[in-house]
PDB file of C-alpha atoms in Angstrom:
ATOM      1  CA  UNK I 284      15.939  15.607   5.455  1.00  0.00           C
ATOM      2  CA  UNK I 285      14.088  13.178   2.580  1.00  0.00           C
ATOM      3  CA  UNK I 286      15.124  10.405   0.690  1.00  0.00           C
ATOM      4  CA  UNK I 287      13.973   8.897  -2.082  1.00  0.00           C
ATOM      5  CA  UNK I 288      12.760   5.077  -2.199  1.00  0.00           C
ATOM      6  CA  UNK I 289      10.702   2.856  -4.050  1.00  0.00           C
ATOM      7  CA  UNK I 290       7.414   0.900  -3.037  1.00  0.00           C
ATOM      8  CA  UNK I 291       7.350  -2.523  -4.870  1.00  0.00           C
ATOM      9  CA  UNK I 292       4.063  -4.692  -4.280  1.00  0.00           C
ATOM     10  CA  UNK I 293       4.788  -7.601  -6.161  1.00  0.00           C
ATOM     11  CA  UNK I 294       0.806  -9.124  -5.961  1.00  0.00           C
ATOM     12  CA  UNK I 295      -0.611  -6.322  -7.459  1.00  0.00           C
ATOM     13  CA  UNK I 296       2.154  -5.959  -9.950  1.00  0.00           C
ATOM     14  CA  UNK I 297       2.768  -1.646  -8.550  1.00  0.00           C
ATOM     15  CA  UNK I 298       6.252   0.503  -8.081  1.00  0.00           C
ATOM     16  CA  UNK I 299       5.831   3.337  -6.347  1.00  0.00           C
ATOM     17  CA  UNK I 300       8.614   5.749  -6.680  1.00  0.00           C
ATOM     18  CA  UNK I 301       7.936   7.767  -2.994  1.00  0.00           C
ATOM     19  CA  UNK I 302       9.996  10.484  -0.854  1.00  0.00           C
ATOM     20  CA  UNK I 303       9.969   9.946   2.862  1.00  0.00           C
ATOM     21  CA  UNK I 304      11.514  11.704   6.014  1.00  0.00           C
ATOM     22  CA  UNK I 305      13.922  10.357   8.476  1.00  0.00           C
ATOM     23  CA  UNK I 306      11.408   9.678  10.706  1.00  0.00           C
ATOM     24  CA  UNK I 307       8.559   7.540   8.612  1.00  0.00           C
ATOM     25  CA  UNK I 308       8.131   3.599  10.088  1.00  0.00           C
ATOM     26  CA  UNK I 309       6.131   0.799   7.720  1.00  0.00           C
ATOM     27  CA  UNK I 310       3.380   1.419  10.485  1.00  0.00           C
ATOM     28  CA  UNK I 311       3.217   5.155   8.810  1.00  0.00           C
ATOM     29  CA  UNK I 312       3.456   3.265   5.196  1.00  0.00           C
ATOM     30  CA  UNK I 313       0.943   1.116   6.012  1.00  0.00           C
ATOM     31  CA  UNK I 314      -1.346   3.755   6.982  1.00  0.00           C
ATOM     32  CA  UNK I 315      -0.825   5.522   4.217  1.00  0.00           C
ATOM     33  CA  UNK I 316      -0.914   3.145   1.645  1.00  0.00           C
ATOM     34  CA  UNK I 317      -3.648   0.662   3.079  1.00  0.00           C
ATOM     35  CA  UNK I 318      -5.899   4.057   2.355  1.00  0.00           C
ATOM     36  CA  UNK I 319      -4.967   4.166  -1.341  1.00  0.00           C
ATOM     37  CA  UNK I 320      -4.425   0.622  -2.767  1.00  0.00           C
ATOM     38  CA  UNK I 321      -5.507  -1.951  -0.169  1.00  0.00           C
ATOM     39  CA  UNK I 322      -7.975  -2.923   1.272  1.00  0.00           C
ATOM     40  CA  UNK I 323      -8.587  -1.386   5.231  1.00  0.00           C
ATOM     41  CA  UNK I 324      -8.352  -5.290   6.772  1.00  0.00           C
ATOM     42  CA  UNK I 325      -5.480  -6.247   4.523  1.00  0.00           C
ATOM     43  CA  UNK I 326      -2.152  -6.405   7.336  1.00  0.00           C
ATOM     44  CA  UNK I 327       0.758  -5.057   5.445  1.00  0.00           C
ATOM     45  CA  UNK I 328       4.403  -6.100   5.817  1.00  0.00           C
ATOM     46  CA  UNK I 329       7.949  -4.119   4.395  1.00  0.00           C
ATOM     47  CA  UNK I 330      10.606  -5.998   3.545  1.00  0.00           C
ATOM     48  CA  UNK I 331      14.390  -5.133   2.538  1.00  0.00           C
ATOM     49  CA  UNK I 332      16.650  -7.160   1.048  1.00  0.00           C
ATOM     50  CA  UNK I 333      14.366 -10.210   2.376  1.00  0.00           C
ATOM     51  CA  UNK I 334      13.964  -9.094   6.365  1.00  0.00           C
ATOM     52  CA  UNK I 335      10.569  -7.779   7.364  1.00  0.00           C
ATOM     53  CA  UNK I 336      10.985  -4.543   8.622  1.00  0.00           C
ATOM     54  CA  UNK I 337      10.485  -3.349  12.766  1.00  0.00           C
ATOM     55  CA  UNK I 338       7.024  -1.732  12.228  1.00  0.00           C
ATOM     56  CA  UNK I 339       7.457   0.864  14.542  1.00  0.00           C
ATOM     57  CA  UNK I 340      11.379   2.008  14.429  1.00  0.00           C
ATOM     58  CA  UNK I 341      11.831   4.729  11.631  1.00  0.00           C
ATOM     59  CA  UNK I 342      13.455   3.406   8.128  1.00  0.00           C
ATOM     60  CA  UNK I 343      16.768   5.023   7.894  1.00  0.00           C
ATOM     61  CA  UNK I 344      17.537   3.233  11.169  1.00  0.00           C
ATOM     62  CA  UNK I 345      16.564   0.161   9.567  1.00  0.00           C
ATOM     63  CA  UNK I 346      19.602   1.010   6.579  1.00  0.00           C
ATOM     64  CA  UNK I 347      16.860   2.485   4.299  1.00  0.00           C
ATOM     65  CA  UNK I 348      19.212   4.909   2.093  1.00  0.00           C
ATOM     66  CA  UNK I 349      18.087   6.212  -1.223  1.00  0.00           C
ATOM     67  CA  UNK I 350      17.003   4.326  -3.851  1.00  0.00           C
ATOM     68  CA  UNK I 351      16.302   1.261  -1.856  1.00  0.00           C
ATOM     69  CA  UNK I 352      13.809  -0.841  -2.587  1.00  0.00           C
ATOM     70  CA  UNK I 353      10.942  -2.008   0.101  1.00  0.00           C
ATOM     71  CA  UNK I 354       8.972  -4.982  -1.102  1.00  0.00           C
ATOM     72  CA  UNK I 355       5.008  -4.973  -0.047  1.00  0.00           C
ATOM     73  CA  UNK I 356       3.935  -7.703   1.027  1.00  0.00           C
ATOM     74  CA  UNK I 357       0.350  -9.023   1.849  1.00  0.00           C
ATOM     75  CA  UNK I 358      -0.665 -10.921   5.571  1.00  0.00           C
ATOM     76  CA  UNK I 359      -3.638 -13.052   6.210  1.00  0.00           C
ATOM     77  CA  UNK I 360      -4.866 -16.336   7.392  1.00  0.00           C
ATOM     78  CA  UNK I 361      -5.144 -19.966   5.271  1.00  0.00           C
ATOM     79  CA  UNK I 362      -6.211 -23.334   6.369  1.00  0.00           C
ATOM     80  CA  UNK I 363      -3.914 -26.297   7.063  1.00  0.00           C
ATOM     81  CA  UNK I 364      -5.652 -29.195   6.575  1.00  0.00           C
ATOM     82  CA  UNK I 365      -3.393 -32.193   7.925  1.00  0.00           C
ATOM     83  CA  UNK I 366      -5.365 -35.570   6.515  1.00  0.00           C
ATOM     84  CA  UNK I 367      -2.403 -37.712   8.255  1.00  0.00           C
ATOM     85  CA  UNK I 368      -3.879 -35.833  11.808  1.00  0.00           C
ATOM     86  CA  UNK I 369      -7.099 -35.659  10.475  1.00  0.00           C
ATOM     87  CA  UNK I 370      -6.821 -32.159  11.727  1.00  0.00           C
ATOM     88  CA  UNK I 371      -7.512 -28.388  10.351  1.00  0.00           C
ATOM     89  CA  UNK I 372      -5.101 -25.658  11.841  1.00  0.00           C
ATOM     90  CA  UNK I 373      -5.276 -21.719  10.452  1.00  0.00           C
ATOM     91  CA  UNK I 374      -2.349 -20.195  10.245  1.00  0.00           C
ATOM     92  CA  UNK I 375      -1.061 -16.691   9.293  1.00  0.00           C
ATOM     93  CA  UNK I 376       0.971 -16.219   6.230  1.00  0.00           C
ATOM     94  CA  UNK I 377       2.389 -13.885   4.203  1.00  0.00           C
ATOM     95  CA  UNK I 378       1.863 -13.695   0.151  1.00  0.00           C
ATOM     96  CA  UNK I 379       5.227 -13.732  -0.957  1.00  0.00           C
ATOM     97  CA  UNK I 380       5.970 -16.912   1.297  1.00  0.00           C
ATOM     98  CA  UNK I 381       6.961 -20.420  -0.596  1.00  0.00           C
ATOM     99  CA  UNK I 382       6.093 -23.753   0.534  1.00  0.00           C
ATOM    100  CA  UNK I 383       9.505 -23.767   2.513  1.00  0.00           C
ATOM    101  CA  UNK I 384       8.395 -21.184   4.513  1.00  0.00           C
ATOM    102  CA  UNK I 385       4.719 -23.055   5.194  1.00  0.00           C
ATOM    103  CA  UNK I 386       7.022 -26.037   5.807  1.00  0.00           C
ATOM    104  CA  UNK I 387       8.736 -23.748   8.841  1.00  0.00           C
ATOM    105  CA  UNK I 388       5.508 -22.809  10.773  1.00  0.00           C
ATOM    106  CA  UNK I 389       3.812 -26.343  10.337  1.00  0.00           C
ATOM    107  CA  UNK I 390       7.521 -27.065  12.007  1.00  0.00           C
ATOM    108  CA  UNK I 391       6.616 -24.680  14.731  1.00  0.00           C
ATOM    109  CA  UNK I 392       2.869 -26.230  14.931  1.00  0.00           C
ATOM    110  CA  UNK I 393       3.303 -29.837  15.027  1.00  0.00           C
ATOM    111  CA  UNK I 394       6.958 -30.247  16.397  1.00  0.00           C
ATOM    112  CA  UNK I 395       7.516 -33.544  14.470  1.00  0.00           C
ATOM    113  CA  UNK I 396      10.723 -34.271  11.982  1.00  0.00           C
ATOM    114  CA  UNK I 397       9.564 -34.723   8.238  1.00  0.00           C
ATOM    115  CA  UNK I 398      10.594 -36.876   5.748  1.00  0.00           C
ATOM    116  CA  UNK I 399       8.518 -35.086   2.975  1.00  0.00           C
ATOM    117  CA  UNK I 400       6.176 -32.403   2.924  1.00  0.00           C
ATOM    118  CA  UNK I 401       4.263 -31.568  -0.235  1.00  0.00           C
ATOM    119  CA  UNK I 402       0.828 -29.251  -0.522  1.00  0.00           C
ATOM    120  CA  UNK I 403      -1.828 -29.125  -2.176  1.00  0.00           C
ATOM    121  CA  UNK I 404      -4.209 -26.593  -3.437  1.00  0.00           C
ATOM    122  CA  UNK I 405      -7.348 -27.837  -4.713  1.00  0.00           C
ATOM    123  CA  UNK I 406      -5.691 -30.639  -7.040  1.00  0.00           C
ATOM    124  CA  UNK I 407      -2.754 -28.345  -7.908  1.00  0.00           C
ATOM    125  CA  UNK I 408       0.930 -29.916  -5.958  1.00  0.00           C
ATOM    126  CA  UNK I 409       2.291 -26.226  -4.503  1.00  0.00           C
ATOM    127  CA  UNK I 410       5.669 -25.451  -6.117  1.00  0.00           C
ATOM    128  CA  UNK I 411       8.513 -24.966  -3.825  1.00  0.00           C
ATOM    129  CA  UNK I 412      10.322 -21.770  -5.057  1.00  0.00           C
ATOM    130  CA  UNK I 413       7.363 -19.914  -5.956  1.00  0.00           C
ATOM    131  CA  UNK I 414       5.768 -17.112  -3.896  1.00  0.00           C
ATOM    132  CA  UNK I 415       2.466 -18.745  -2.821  1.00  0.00           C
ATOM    133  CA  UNK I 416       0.278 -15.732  -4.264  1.00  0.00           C
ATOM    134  CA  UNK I 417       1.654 -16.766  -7.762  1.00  0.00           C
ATOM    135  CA  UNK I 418      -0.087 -20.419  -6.834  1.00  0.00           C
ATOM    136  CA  UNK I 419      -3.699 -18.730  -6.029  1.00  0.00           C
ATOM    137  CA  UNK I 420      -3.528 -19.572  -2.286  1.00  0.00           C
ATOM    138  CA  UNK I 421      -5.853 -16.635  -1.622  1.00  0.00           C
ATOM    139  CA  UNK I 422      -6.990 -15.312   2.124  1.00  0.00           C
ATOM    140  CA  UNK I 423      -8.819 -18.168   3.500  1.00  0.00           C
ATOM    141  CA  UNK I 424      -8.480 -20.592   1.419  1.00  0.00           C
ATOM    142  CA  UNK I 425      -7.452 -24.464   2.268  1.00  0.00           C
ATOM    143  CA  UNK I 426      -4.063 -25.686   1.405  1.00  0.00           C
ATOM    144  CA  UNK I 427      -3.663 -30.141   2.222  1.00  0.00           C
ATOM    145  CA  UNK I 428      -0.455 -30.971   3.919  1.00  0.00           C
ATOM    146  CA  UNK I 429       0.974 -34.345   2.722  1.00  0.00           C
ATOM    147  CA  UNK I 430       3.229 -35.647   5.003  1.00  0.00           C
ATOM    148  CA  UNK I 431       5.736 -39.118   4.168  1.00  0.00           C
ATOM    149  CA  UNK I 432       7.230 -40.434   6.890  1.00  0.00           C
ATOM    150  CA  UNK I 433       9.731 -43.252   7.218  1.00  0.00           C
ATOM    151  CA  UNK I 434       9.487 -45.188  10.561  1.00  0.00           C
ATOM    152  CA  UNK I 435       9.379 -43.588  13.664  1.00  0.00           C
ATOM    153  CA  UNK I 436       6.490 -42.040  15.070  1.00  0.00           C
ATOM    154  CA  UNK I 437       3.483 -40.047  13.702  1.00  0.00           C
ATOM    155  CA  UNK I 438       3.157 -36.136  14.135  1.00  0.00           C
TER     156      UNK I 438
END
């Protein structure tokens, strides 16, 4: 058995209107599609209805029915630069992250409570609700990470 579903890649502005078999994962996507539109080191990720999908567990156990809509998104690394630490970190994002989600795994990384995050790219503030490929951070690029705190220690 098939169903129909559609491919959305938001970053490189694509639909793709695709039929697939009960058994197809994202890893099989991936494969597939990495050969045709990406580029072989780009890491893919499939999300639906906001949660990434299991790579490896087949979509119509993941509630993929037909006519849903998978969103492509693209994975790879950016610099943290933390002035306040005086410290760089690399971290691994995804492009359709927002500075909320950044906020999350610099969280995870420093294990501090914030008053106030903001970030900077280049001399551009970051935006909070939109996606960070929309805002030019690019693979490898270096985003600043102002931090305001109000008493209490430093991170």
């Amino acid at each position: 058995m098939s169903i129909n579903v559609i491919l959305e890649c938001p970053s490189k502005s694509k639909r793709y209107n695709i039929e697939i078999t009960n058994d197809v994962t994202p890893y099989q996507l991936e494969q597939e599609f990495k050969e045709q539109f990406f580029n072989k080191d780009d890491q893919l990720r499939f999300y639906f209805q906001n949660q990434l999908l299991i790579h490896n567990k087949p979509l119509v156990e993941q509630k993929i029915v037909k006519g849903s809509v998978i969103i492509i998104g693209v994975a790879y690394k950016i610099n943290l630069n933390v002035p306040i630490q005086n410290k760089f970190y690399q971290v691994d994002i995804d492009e359709l992250w927002t500075t909320a989600d950044l906020t999350k795994k610099l969280l995870e990384l420093l294990q501090f409570r914030s008053e106030e995050v903001s970030y900077q790219l280049g001399l551009q503030v970051l935006k909070p609700q939109i996606p960070l490929f929309q805002q030019d951070v690019i693979n490898k690029c270096t985003v600043t990470v102002n931090i305001q705190q109000r008493g209490g220690r430093q991170p």
